[in-house]
Amino acid sequence: MSSDYSVVDVSEISGFDEEADVVVVGLGSAGTCAAIEAREAGADVLVLERASGGGGTTMSAAGHFYLGGGTRVQKAMGIEDDVEDMFKYLMAVTPEPDEKKIRLYCDESVSHFDWLVAQGVPFEDSWHREKNVVQMTTECLIESGNEAAHPFVEIAKPAPRGHKVAMEGEAGGPKLIEKLVEKCQALGVRISVDSAVRVLVRDGERIVGVRYRTVEGERAVRAHKGVILAAGQFGMNEEMVKAHCKNLSDDRIEKQGSAYDDGAGHQLGAAAGGINDHMDGNLVTTPFYPPQDLIKGIIVNKHGRRFVNEDSYHSKTSIMCLEQPDGEAYLIADDSFFARPLFGWQELINAWETVEEMEVELGIAEGALQKTVADFNEHAAKGEDPEFHKSPKWLTPLVNPPYAALDLRVGHAKYVGFPLGGLRVTVDAEVLRPDGTTIPGLYAAGGCASNIAQDGLGYSSGTCIGEATFFGRRAGRHVAAA
């Protein structure tokens, strides 16, 4: 794969235009946290941001953090959450869990929350109790993953761990960046915007600087202690998406992220000898709830068969829809709970007085959908779902006509997504080679590093910003001590 990103030997640099102890590539949630910690440890820090201001993908996020184990907000709401339950849950939902990273993240979750508060990030002592994709209020806590769904509810005691920044709607991400950038500026972190890093500089095995482009021309900066890559994900790089991410390579799926999410960090790290992990991992969603009562419906494929427990996290359900034959799926509801989805990403196909009529119009083989509904109704009446184990809370027989079908077919419903893969790193964000050795002087965090969030089937909202800020902080502390 062609790349505009490379590594050059220090002998090719005629002279450095400036220097710093630490150079951070990117002013998003990972980069700002890395810069804050490095600066507070006494390092001279320069952040190079490609855009005209900070933010990255976090600017388009609602500002959820996946945190638990007894945070201030959880305690204020009377929620008992044990670190061990959080640990067991994250271990269970992560495809290839790094036990050391997850243990560290869970053990220090409460102190990380407290650190964010100390930076001025606002969190309200409140709880959004309905199952939702994003609370449009300033409420903080939300059940943001598969905690209460099978099979994870049998593995660990569930608790709401999604902590949303106290802003209405989806303004939490911008507020987070605002507060973190303000802290960087107050500490004396140097920030250069419209500065696109294209080249890492190596002296022997060690990364000692970068070369970057500005409107005035190309410049080089020496990094005495190290370089931290915090350049975001790769969803806007069509070539990388097609090479690595099957779901997102479908043009019918809208890519979410910053215009500058072109995999710069991934490519720079790989050019230096690093390796990227979980590049096929992605979050994809077409949220059919809220209202939460729609979860009482059943989702079927073109053959009229169910394939998922409908109370799963919305990305898991959506990815399972994509995996069905021809990407066809429908949400079936009856008149007792049907309502149009709040986000309006799916169209109502029609409503029918009988399941048989619906089956005919949807083009499902005769009797197939009727059998699925009859079987579901029989068990739901007894509070059971032996096939997919949907929680009894959401089980209700579909016996009140008319029956409605929401269109979840890819190409008809709106699907959006973003990739999750990134550079293999240590718990201190050091970039790793395939043989397990570290690349001296090179670190990565946020969207260009692979830590906890590895795929959309096991994802929980808040994991990306949570791990970006947490491991970004560790990167800053470690490089400052180099």
PDB file of N, CA, C and O in Angstrom, residues 62-68 74 79 81 86 89-90 93 105 109 127-135 139-149 152 158-165 283 285 289 295 311-317 418 453 455-466:
ATOM      1  N   ALA A  62     -20.461  12.439  21.709  1.00  0.00           N
ATOM      2  CA  ALA A  62     -21.287  12.974  22.795  1.00  0.00           C
ATOM      3  C   ALA A  62     -20.482  13.141  24.081  1.00  0.00           C
ATOM      4  O   ALA A  62     -20.920  13.834  24.994  1.00  0.00           O
ATOM      5  N   GLY A  63     -19.311  12.507  24.138  1.00  0.00           N
ATOM      6  CA  GLY A  63     -18.450  12.681  25.302  1.00  0.00           C
ATOM      7  C   GLY A  63     -18.671  11.663  26.396  1.00  0.00           C
ATOM      8  O   GLY A  63     -18.678  12.003  27.581  1.00  0.00           O
ATOM      9  N   HIS A  64     -18.832  10.381  26.007  1.00  0.00           N
ATOM     10  CA  HIS A  64     -18.962   9.311  26.994  1.00  0.00           C
ATOM     11  C   HIS A  64     -17.594   8.743  27.367  1.00  0.00           C
ATOM     12  O   HIS A  64     -16.728   8.586  26.510  1.00  0.00           O
ATOM     13  N   PHE A  65     -17.448   8.413  28.645  1.00  0.00           N
ATOM     14  CA  PHE A  65     -16.286   7.685  29.151  1.00  0.00           C
ATOM     15  C   PHE A  65     -16.781   6.381  29.768  1.00  0.00           C
ATOM     16  O   PHE A  65     -17.731   6.401  30.553  1.00  0.00           O
ATOM     17  N   TYR A  66     -16.133   5.264  29.441  1.00  0.00           N
ATOM     18  CA  TYR A  66     -16.492   4.006  30.084  1.00  0.00           C
ATOM     19  C   TYR A  66     -15.633   3.872  31.340  1.00  0.00           C
ATOM     20  O   TYR A  66     -14.453   3.513  31.279  1.00  0.00           O
ATOM     21  N   LEU A  67     -16.247   4.173  32.491  1.00  0.00           N
ATOM     22  CA  LEU A  67     -15.540   4.173  33.768  1.00  0.00           C
ATOM     23  C   LEU A  67     -16.423   3.537  34.833  1.00  0.00           C
ATOM     24  O   LEU A  67     -17.654   3.608  34.758  1.00  0.00           O
ATOM     25  N   GLY A  68     -15.810   2.923  35.840  1.00  0.00           N
ATOM     26  CA  GLY A  68     -16.613   2.278  36.877  1.00  0.00           C
ATOM     27  C   GLY A  68     -15.801   1.933  38.101  1.00  0.00           C
ATOM     28  O   GLY A  68     -14.730   2.473  38.339  1.00  0.00           O
ATOM     29  N   GLN A  74     -21.444   7.274  40.353  1.00  0.00           N
ATOM     30  CA  GLN A  74     -22.063   6.006  40.714  1.00  0.00           C
ATOM     31  C   GLN A  74     -22.462   5.985  42.184  1.00  0.00           C
ATOM     32  O   GLN A  74     -23.571   5.572  42.539  1.00  0.00           O
ATOM     33  N   ILE A  79     -25.341   3.433  43.203  1.00  0.00           N
ATOM     34  CA  ILE A  79     -24.991   2.270  42.382  1.00  0.00           C
ATOM     35  C   ILE A  79     -23.745   1.600  42.947  1.00  0.00           C
ATOM     36  O   ILE A  79     -22.701   2.248  43.102  1.00  0.00           O
ATOM     37  N   ASP A  81     -20.814  -0.739  42.241  1.00  0.00           N
ATOM     38  CA  ASP A  81     -20.077  -1.308  41.108  1.00  0.00           C
ATOM     39  C   ASP A  81     -18.695  -1.719  41.582  1.00  0.00           C
ATOM     40  O   ASP A  81     -17.929  -0.881  42.063  1.00  0.00           O
ATOM     41  N   MET A  86     -16.341  -4.986  36.638  1.00  0.00           N
ATOM     42  CA  MET A  86     -15.924  -4.226  35.453  1.00  0.00           C
ATOM     43  C   MET A  86     -14.827  -4.978  34.706  1.00  0.00           C
ATOM     44  O   MET A  86     -14.858  -5.093  33.469  1.00  0.00           O
ATOM     45  N   TYR A  89     -16.220  -8.126  32.955  1.00  0.00           N
ATOM     46  CA  TYR A  89     -17.004  -7.748  31.786  1.00  0.00           C
ATOM     47  C   TYR A  89     -16.110  -7.378  30.608  1.00  0.00           C
ATOM     48  O   TYR A  89     -16.283  -7.878  29.489  1.00  0.00           O
ATOM     49  N   LEU A  90     -15.141  -6.491  30.830  1.00  0.00           N
ATOM     50  CA  LEU A  90     -14.268  -6.070  29.732  1.00  0.00           C
ATOM     51  C   LEU A  90     -13.434  -7.227  29.196  1.00  0.00           C
ATOM     52  O   LEU A  90     -13.180  -7.321  27.986  1.00  0.00           O
ATOM     53  N   VAL A  93     -15.881  -9.215  26.844  1.00  0.00           N
ATOM     54  CA  VAL A  93     -16.340  -8.631  25.582  1.00  0.00           C
ATOM     55  C   VAL A  93     -15.200  -8.310  24.624  1.00  0.00           C
ATOM     56  O   VAL A  93     -15.450  -7.982  23.461  1.00  0.00           O
ATOM     57  N   TYR A 105      -6.675  -0.446  33.678  1.00  0.00           N
ATOM     58  CA  TYR A 105      -7.744   0.491  33.342  1.00  0.00           C
ATOM     59  C   TYR A 105      -8.868   0.428  34.381  1.00  0.00           C
ATOM     60  O   TYR A 105      -9.405   1.465  34.797  1.00  0.00           O
ATOM     61  N   SER A 109      -9.717   3.282  37.272  1.00  0.00           N
ATOM     62  CA  SER A 109     -10.857   3.957  36.652  1.00  0.00           C
ATOM     63  C   SER A 109     -11.370   5.121  37.489  1.00  0.00           C
ATOM     64  O   SER A 109     -11.625   6.217  36.971  1.00  0.00           O
ATOM     65  N   TRP A 127     -28.461  10.172  36.508  1.00  0.00           N
ATOM     66  CA  TRP A 127     -28.535   8.830  35.899  1.00  0.00           C
ATOM     67  C   TRP A 127     -29.671   8.807  34.885  1.00  0.00           C
ATOM     68  O   TRP A 127     -30.826   9.036  35.222  1.00  0.00           O
ATOM     69  N   HIS A 128     -29.330   8.513  33.637  1.00  0.00           N
ATOM     70  CA  HIS A 128     -30.327   8.310  32.573  1.00  0.00           C
ATOM     71  C   HIS A 128     -30.702   6.834  32.589  1.00  0.00           C
ATOM     72  O   HIS A 128     -29.942   5.987  32.139  1.00  0.00           O
ATOM     73  N   ARG A 129     -31.881   6.535  33.087  1.00  0.00           N
ATOM     74  CA  ARG A 129     -32.226   5.154  33.417  1.00  0.00           C
ATOM     75  C   ARG A 129     -32.789   4.344  32.254  1.00  0.00           C
ATOM     76  O   ARG A 129     -32.946   3.130  32.375  1.00  0.00           O
ATOM     77  N   GLU A 130     -33.122   4.975  31.141  1.00  0.00           N
ATOM     78  CA  GLU A 130     -33.663   4.226  30.004  1.00  0.00           C
ATOM     79  C   GLU A 130     -32.540   3.754  29.093  1.00  0.00           C
ATOM     80  O   GLU A 130     -31.473   4.358  29.021  1.00  0.00           O
ATOM     81  N   LYS A 131     -32.813   2.667  28.390  1.00  0.00           N
ATOM     82  CA  LYS A 131     -31.830   2.169  27.426  1.00  0.00           C
ATOM     83  C   LYS A 131     -31.835   3.098  26.221  1.00  0.00           C
ATOM     84  O   LYS A 131     -32.861   3.310  25.593  1.00  0.00           O
ATOM     85  N   ASN A 132     -30.686   3.657  25.933  1.00  0.00           N
ATOM     86  CA  ASN A 132     -30.583   4.696  24.915  1.00  0.00           C
ATOM     87  C   ASN A 132     -29.228   4.595  24.241  1.00  0.00           C
ATOM     88  O   ASN A 132     -28.312   3.938  24.750  1.00  0.00           O
ATOM     89  N   VAL A 133     -29.091   5.224  23.091  1.00  0.00           N
ATOM     90  CA  VAL A 133     -27.806   5.303  22.398  1.00  0.00           C
ATOM     91  C   VAL A 133     -27.003   6.472  22.956  1.00  0.00           C
ATOM     92  O   VAL A 133     -25.826   6.348  23.259  1.00  0.00           O
ATOM     93  N   VAL A 134     -27.664   7.609  23.099  1.00  0.00           N
ATOM     94  CA  VAL A 134     -27.035   8.782  23.719  1.00  0.00           C
ATOM     95  C   VAL A 134     -28.142   9.599  24.365  1.00  0.00           C
ATOM     96  O   VAL A 134     -29.166   9.900  23.744  1.00  0.00           O
ATOM     97  N   GLN A 135     -27.967   9.932  25.635  1.00  0.00           N
ATOM     98  CA  GLN A 135     -28.949  10.756  26.312  1.00  0.00           C
ATOM     99  C   GLN A 135     -28.827  12.193  25.811  1.00  0.00           C
ATOM    100  O   GLN A 135     -27.739  12.743  25.739  1.00  0.00           O
ATOM    101  N   GLU A 139     -27.707  14.535  31.695  1.00  0.00           N
ATOM    102  CA  GLU A 139     -27.559  13.408  32.600  1.00  0.00           C
ATOM    103  C   GLU A 139     -26.263  12.654  32.314  1.00  0.00           C
ATOM    104  O   GLU A 139     -25.837  12.546  31.166  1.00  0.00           O
ATOM    105  N   CYS A 140     -25.689  12.081  33.352  1.00  0.00           N
ATOM    106  CA  CYS A 140     -24.362  11.489  33.236  1.00  0.00           C
ATOM    107  C   CYS A 140     -24.387   9.993  32.953  1.00  0.00           C
ATOM    108  O   CYS A 140     -24.024   9.549  31.874  1.00  0.00           O
ATOM    109  N   LEU A 141     -24.811   9.220  33.920  1.00  0.00           N
ATOM    110  CA  LEU A 141     -24.682   7.761  33.819  1.00  0.00           C
ATOM    111  C   LEU A 141     -25.662   7.155  32.831  1.00  0.00           C
ATOM    112  O   LEU A 141     -26.819   7.568  32.746  1.00  0.00           O
ATOM    113  N   ILE A 142     -25.182   6.129  32.114  1.00  0.00           N
ATOM    114  CA  ILE A 142     -26.034   5.385  31.201  1.00  0.00           C
ATOM    115  C   ILE A 142     -25.468   3.978  31.045  1.00  0.00           C
ATOM    116  O   ILE A 142     -24.246   3.778  31.112  1.00  0.00           O
ATOM    117  N   GLU A 143     -26.351   3.018  30.865  1.00  0.00           N
ATOM    118  CA  GLU A 143     -25.913   1.669  30.504  1.00  0.00           C
ATOM    119  C   GLU A 143     -25.453   1.747  29.055  1.00  0.00           C
ATOM    120  O   GLU A 143     -26.246   1.964  28.156  1.00  0.00           O
ATOM    121  N   SER A 144     -24.163   1.592  28.812  1.00  0.00           N
ATOM    122  CA  SER A 144     -23.629   1.945  27.494  1.00  0.00           C
ATOM    123  C   SER A 144     -23.045   0.774  26.720  1.00  0.00           C
ATOM    124  O   SER A 144     -22.343   0.987  25.731  1.00  0.00           O
ATOM    125  N   GLY A 145     -23.350  -0.449  27.129  1.00  0.00           N
ATOM    126  CA  GLY A 145     -22.816  -1.592  26.398  1.00  0.00           C
ATOM    127  C   GLY A 145     -23.721  -2.801  26.527  1.00  0.00           C
ATOM    128  O   GLY A 145     -24.945  -2.688  26.576  1.00  0.00           O
ATOM    129  N   ASN A 146     -23.096  -3.968  26.593  1.00  0.00           N
ATOM    130  CA  ASN A 146     -23.817  -5.238  26.686  1.00  0.00           C
ATOM    131  C   ASN A 146     -23.876  -5.776  28.120  1.00  0.00           C
ATOM    132  O   ASN A 146     -24.120  -6.957  28.330  1.00  0.00           O
ATOM    133  N   GLU A 147     -23.669  -4.884  29.101  1.00  0.00           N
ATOM    134  CA  GLU A 147     -23.571  -5.330  30.489  1.00  0.00           C
ATOM    135  C   GLU A 147     -24.768  -6.154  30.940  1.00  0.00           C
ATOM    136  O   GLU A 147     -24.622  -7.148  31.652  1.00  0.00           O
ATOM    137  N   ALA A 148     -25.978  -5.727  30.551  1.00  0.00           N
ATOM    138  CA  ALA A 148     -27.202  -6.388  31.020  1.00  0.00           C
ATOM    139  C   ALA A 148     -27.756  -7.394  30.021  1.00  0.00           C
ATOM    140  O   ALA A 148     -28.857  -7.914  30.203  1.00  0.00           O
ATOM    141  N   ALA A 149     -27.001  -7.685  28.970  1.00  0.00           N
ATOM    142  CA  ALA A 149     -27.461  -8.608  27.930  1.00  0.00           C
ATOM    143  C   ALA A 149     -26.698  -9.939  28.018  1.00  0.00           C
ATOM    144  O   ALA A 149     -25.561  -9.994  28.485  1.00  0.00           O
ATOM    145  N   PHE A 152     -23.249 -11.772  28.852  1.00  0.00           N
ATOM    146  CA  PHE A 152     -22.375 -11.049  29.779  1.00  0.00           C
ATOM    147  C   PHE A 152     -23.023 -10.815  31.140  1.00  0.00           C
ATOM    148  O   PHE A 152     -22.320 -10.719  32.145  1.00  0.00           O
ATOM    149  N   PRO A 158     -23.985  -6.428  36.201  1.00  0.00           N
ATOM    150  CA  PRO A 158     -24.019  -5.222  35.365  1.00  0.00           C
ATOM    151  C   PRO A 158     -24.147  -3.951  36.188  1.00  0.00           C
ATOM    152  O   PRO A 158     -24.677  -3.955  37.301  1.00  0.00           O
ATOM    153  N   ALA A 159     -23.657  -2.861  35.620  1.00  0.00           N
ATOM    154  CA  ALA A 159     -23.800  -1.536  36.222  1.00  0.00           C
ATOM    155  C   ALA A 159     -23.676  -0.506  35.105  1.00  0.00           C
ATOM    156  O   ALA A 159     -22.948  -0.730  34.132  1.00  0.00           O
ATOM    157  N   PRO A 160     -24.372   0.620  35.216  1.00  0.00           N
ATOM    158  CA  PRO A 160     -24.172   1.689  34.230  1.00  0.00           C
ATOM    159  C   PRO A 160     -22.800   2.320  34.411  1.00  0.00           C
ATOM    160  O   PRO A 160     -22.485   2.806  35.494  1.00  0.00           O
ATOM    161  N   ARG A 161     -21.988   2.276  33.352  1.00  0.00           N
ATOM    162  CA  ARG A 161     -20.619   2.805  33.443  1.00  0.00           C
ATOM    163  C   ARG A 161     -20.326   3.879  32.404  1.00  0.00           C
ATOM    164  O   ARG A 161     -19.216   4.406  32.370  1.00  0.00           O
ATOM    165  N   GLY A 162     -21.280   4.174  31.561  1.00  0.00           N
ATOM    166  CA  GLY A 162     -21.077   5.260  30.607  1.00  0.00           C
ATOM    167  C   GLY A 162     -21.254   6.593  31.309  1.00  0.00           C
ATOM    168  O   GLY A 162     -22.343   6.905  31.788  1.00  0.00           O
ATOM    169  N   HIS A 163     -20.175   7.388  31.385  1.00  0.00           N
ATOM    170  CA  HIS A 163     -20.208   8.700  32.042  1.00  0.00           C
ATOM    171  C   HIS A 163     -20.144   9.779  30.958  1.00  0.00           C
ATOM    172  O   HIS A 163     -19.110   9.952  30.310  1.00  0.00           O
ATOM    173  N   LYS A 164     -21.245  10.493  30.759  1.00  0.00           N
ATOM    174  CA  LYS A 164     -21.290  11.517  29.711  1.00  0.00           C
ATOM    175  C   LYS A 164     -20.971  12.895  30.281  1.00  0.00           C
ATOM    176  O   LYS A 164     -21.466  13.265  31.347  1.00  0.00           O
ATOM    177  N   VAL A 165     -20.135  13.628  29.572  1.00  0.00           N
ATOM    178  CA  VAL A 165     -19.823  15.004  29.955  1.00  0.00           C
ATOM    179  C   VAL A 165     -21.130  15.796  30.043  1.00  0.00           C
ATOM    180  O   VAL A 165     -22.038  15.620  29.216  1.00  0.00           O
ATOM    181  N   LEU A 283     -16.750  -0.220  14.650  1.00  0.00           N
ATOM    182  CA  LEU A 283     -18.079  -0.001  15.198  1.00  0.00           C
ATOM    183  C   LEU A 283     -18.973   0.442  14.057  1.00  0.00           C
ATOM    184  O   LEU A 283     -18.627   1.362  13.313  1.00  0.00           O
ATOM    185  N   THR A 285     -23.284   1.159  13.306  1.00  0.00           N
ATOM    186  CA  THR A 285     -24.588   1.197  13.965  1.00  0.00           C
ATOM    187  C   THR A 285     -25.681   1.777  13.094  1.00  0.00           C
ATOM    188  O   THR A 285     -25.426   2.655  12.262  1.00  0.00           O
ATOM    189  N   TYR A 289     -33.390   1.990  18.543  1.00  0.00           N
ATOM    190  CA  TYR A 289     -33.948   2.555  19.776  1.00  0.00           C
ATOM    191  C   TYR A 289     -33.114   3.769  20.165  1.00  0.00           C
ATOM    192  O   TYR A 289     -31.953   3.857  19.757  1.00  0.00           O
ATOM    193  N   ILE A 295     -37.243  -2.403  21.677  1.00  0.00           N
ATOM    194  CA  ILE A 295     -36.416  -3.581  21.975  1.00  0.00           C
ATOM    195  C   ILE A 295     -37.293  -4.813  22.195  1.00  0.00           C
ATOM    196  O   ILE A 295     -36.844  -5.951  22.042  1.00  0.00           O
ATOM    197  N   ASP A 311     -31.881  -7.016  22.782  1.00  0.00           N
ATOM    198  CA  ASP A 311     -31.461  -6.085  23.832  1.00  0.00           C
ATOM    199  C   ASP A 311     -29.947  -5.894  23.861  1.00  0.00           C
ATOM    200  O   ASP A 311     -29.412  -5.275  24.792  1.00  0.00           O
ATOM    201  N   SER A 312     -29.254  -6.377  22.850  1.00  0.00           N
ATOM    202  CA  SER A 312     -27.810  -6.182  22.743  1.00  0.00           C
ATOM    203  C   SER A 312     -27.483  -4.708  22.480  1.00  0.00           C
ATOM    204  O   SER A 312     -28.334  -3.933  22.045  1.00  0.00           O
ATOM    205  N   TYR A 313     -26.228  -4.357  22.719  1.00  0.00           N
ATOM    206  CA  TYR A 313     -25.733  -3.021  22.376  1.00  0.00           C
ATOM    207  C   TYR A 313     -25.967  -2.772  20.891  1.00  0.00           C
ATOM    208  O   TYR A 313     -25.835  -3.678  20.059  1.00  0.00           O
ATOM    209  N   HIS A 314     -26.319  -1.544  20.527  1.00  0.00           N
ATOM    210  CA  HIS A 314     -26.757  -1.245  19.168  1.00  0.00           C
ATOM    211  C   HIS A 314     -25.728  -1.575  18.094  1.00  0.00           C
ATOM    212  O   HIS A 314     -26.098  -1.945  16.966  1.00  0.00           O
ATOM    213  N   SER A 315     -24.434  -1.485  18.401  1.00  0.00           N
ATOM    214  CA  SER A 315     -23.439  -1.832  17.383  1.00  0.00           C
ATOM    215  C   SER A 315     -23.408  -3.342  17.134  1.00  0.00           C
ATOM    216  O   SER A 315     -23.283  -3.783  15.992  1.00  0.00           O
ATOM    217  N   LYS A 316     -23.545  -4.141  18.196  1.00  0.00           N
ATOM    218  CA  LYS A 316     -23.583  -5.584  18.008  1.00  0.00           C
ATOM    219  C   LYS A 316     -24.752  -5.971  17.128  1.00  0.00           C
ATOM    220  O   LYS A 316     -24.606  -6.736  16.169  1.00  0.00           O
ATOM    221  N   THR A 317     -25.926  -5.433  17.429  1.00  0.00           N
ATOM    222  CA  THR A 317     -27.114  -5.740  16.635  1.00  0.00           C
ATOM    223  C   THR A 317     -26.916  -5.316  15.187  1.00  0.00           C
ATOM    224  O   THR A 317     -27.247  -6.057  14.259  1.00  0.00           O
ATOM    225  N   PHE A 418     -17.020   3.575  12.282  1.00  0.00           N
ATOM    226  CA  PHE A 418     -15.630   4.009  12.275  1.00  0.00           C
ATOM    227  C   PHE A 418     -14.747   2.830  12.675  1.00  0.00           C
ATOM    228  O   PHE A 418     -15.195   1.919  13.376  1.00  0.00           O
ATOM    229  N   ALA A 453     -10.643  -1.332  23.011  1.00  0.00           N
ATOM    230  CA  ALA A 453     -11.688  -1.378  21.983  1.00  0.00           C
ATOM    231  C   ALA A 453     -11.137  -2.045  20.725  1.00  0.00           C
ATOM    232  O   ALA A 453     -10.271  -1.491  20.041  1.00  0.00           O
ATOM    233  N   ASP A 455     -13.431  -4.398  18.605  1.00  0.00           N
ATOM    234  CA  ASP A 455     -14.468  -4.645  17.608  1.00  0.00           C
ATOM    235  C   ASP A 455     -15.801  -4.110  18.094  1.00  0.00           C
ATOM    236  O   ASP A 455     -15.969  -3.774  19.267  1.00  0.00           O
ATOM    237  N   GLY A 456     -16.765  -3.990  17.175  1.00  0.00           N
ATOM    238  CA  GLY A 456     -18.062  -3.432  17.519  1.00  0.00           C
ATOM    239  C   GLY A 456     -18.997  -4.393  18.198  1.00  0.00           C
ATOM    240  O   GLY A 456     -19.981  -3.972  18.820  1.00  0.00           O
ATOM    241  N   LEU A 457     -18.734  -5.696  18.100  1.00  0.00           N
ATOM    242  CA  LEU A 457     -19.602  -6.681  18.749  1.00  0.00           C
ATOM    243  C   LEU A 457     -19.484  -6.600  20.264  1.00  0.00           C
ATOM    244  O   LEU A 457     -20.461  -6.806  20.987  1.00  0.00           O
ATOM    245  N   GLY A 458     -18.292  -6.294  20.764  1.00  0.00           N
ATOM    246  CA  GLY A 458     -18.085  -6.214  22.201  1.00  0.00           C
ATOM    247  C   GLY A 458     -17.883  -4.807  22.713  1.00  0.00           C
ATOM    248  O   GLY A 458     -17.505  -4.616  23.867  1.00  0.00           O
ATOM    249  N   TYR A 459     -18.160  -3.823  21.872  1.00  0.00           N
ATOM    250  CA  TYR A 459     -17.890  -2.432  22.230  1.00  0.00           C
ATOM    251  C   TYR A 459     -18.898  -1.910  23.253  1.00  0.00           C
ATOM    252  O   TYR A 459     -20.043  -2.353  23.301  1.00  0.00           O
ATOM    253  N   SER A 460     -18.472  -0.977  24.064  1.00  0.00           N
ATOM    254  CA  SER A 460     -19.342  -0.226  24.970  1.00  0.00           C
ATOM    255  C   SER A 460     -19.055   1.255  24.764  1.00  0.00           C
ATOM    256  O   SER A 460     -17.888   1.665  24.750  1.00  0.00           O
ATOM    257  N   SER A 461     -20.100   2.049  24.607  1.00  0.00           N
ATOM    258  CA  SER A 461     -19.903   3.485  24.394  1.00  0.00           C
ATOM    259  C   SER A 461     -19.067   4.080  25.521  1.00  0.00           C
ATOM    260  O   SER A 461     -19.327   3.832  26.696  1.00  0.00           O
ATOM    261  N   GLY A 462     -18.089   4.863  25.141  1.00  0.00           N
ATOM    262  CA  GLY A 462     -17.191   5.478  26.108  1.00  0.00           C
ATOM    263  C   GLY A 462     -15.842   4.806  26.200  1.00  0.00           C
ATOM    264  O   GLY A 462     -14.921   5.332  26.831  1.00  0.00           O
ATOM    265  N   THR A 463     -15.711   3.624  25.560  1.00  0.00           N
ATOM    266  CA  THR A 463     -14.433   2.921  25.628  1.00  0.00           C
ATOM    267  C   THR A 463     -13.343   3.677  24.878  1.00  0.00           C
ATOM    268  O   THR A 463     -12.208   3.790  25.363  1.00  0.00           O
ATOM    269  N   CYS A 464     -13.661   4.203  23.698  1.00  0.00           N
ATOM    270  CA  CYS A 464     -12.634   4.888  22.899  1.00  0.00           C
ATOM    271  C   CYS A 464     -12.088   6.125  23.608  1.00  0.00           C
ATOM    272  O   CYS A 464     -10.877   6.283  23.747  1.00  0.00           O
ATOM    273  N   ILE A 465     -12.981   7.012  24.067  1.00  0.00           N
ATOM    274  CA  ILE A 465     -12.498   8.215  24.746  1.00  0.00           C
ATOM    275  C   ILE A 465     -11.883   7.846  26.090  1.00  0.00           C
ATOM    276  O   ILE A 465     -10.900   8.451  26.529  1.00  0.00           O
ATOM    277  N   GLY A 466     -12.452   6.831  26.733  1.00  0.00           N
ATOM    278  CA  GLY A 466     -11.889   6.389  28.008  1.00  0.00           C
ATOM    279  C   GLY A 466     -10.463   5.925  27.868  1.00  0.00           C
ATOM    280  O   GLY A 466      -9.564   6.374  28.593  1.00  0.00           O
TER     281      GLY A 466
END
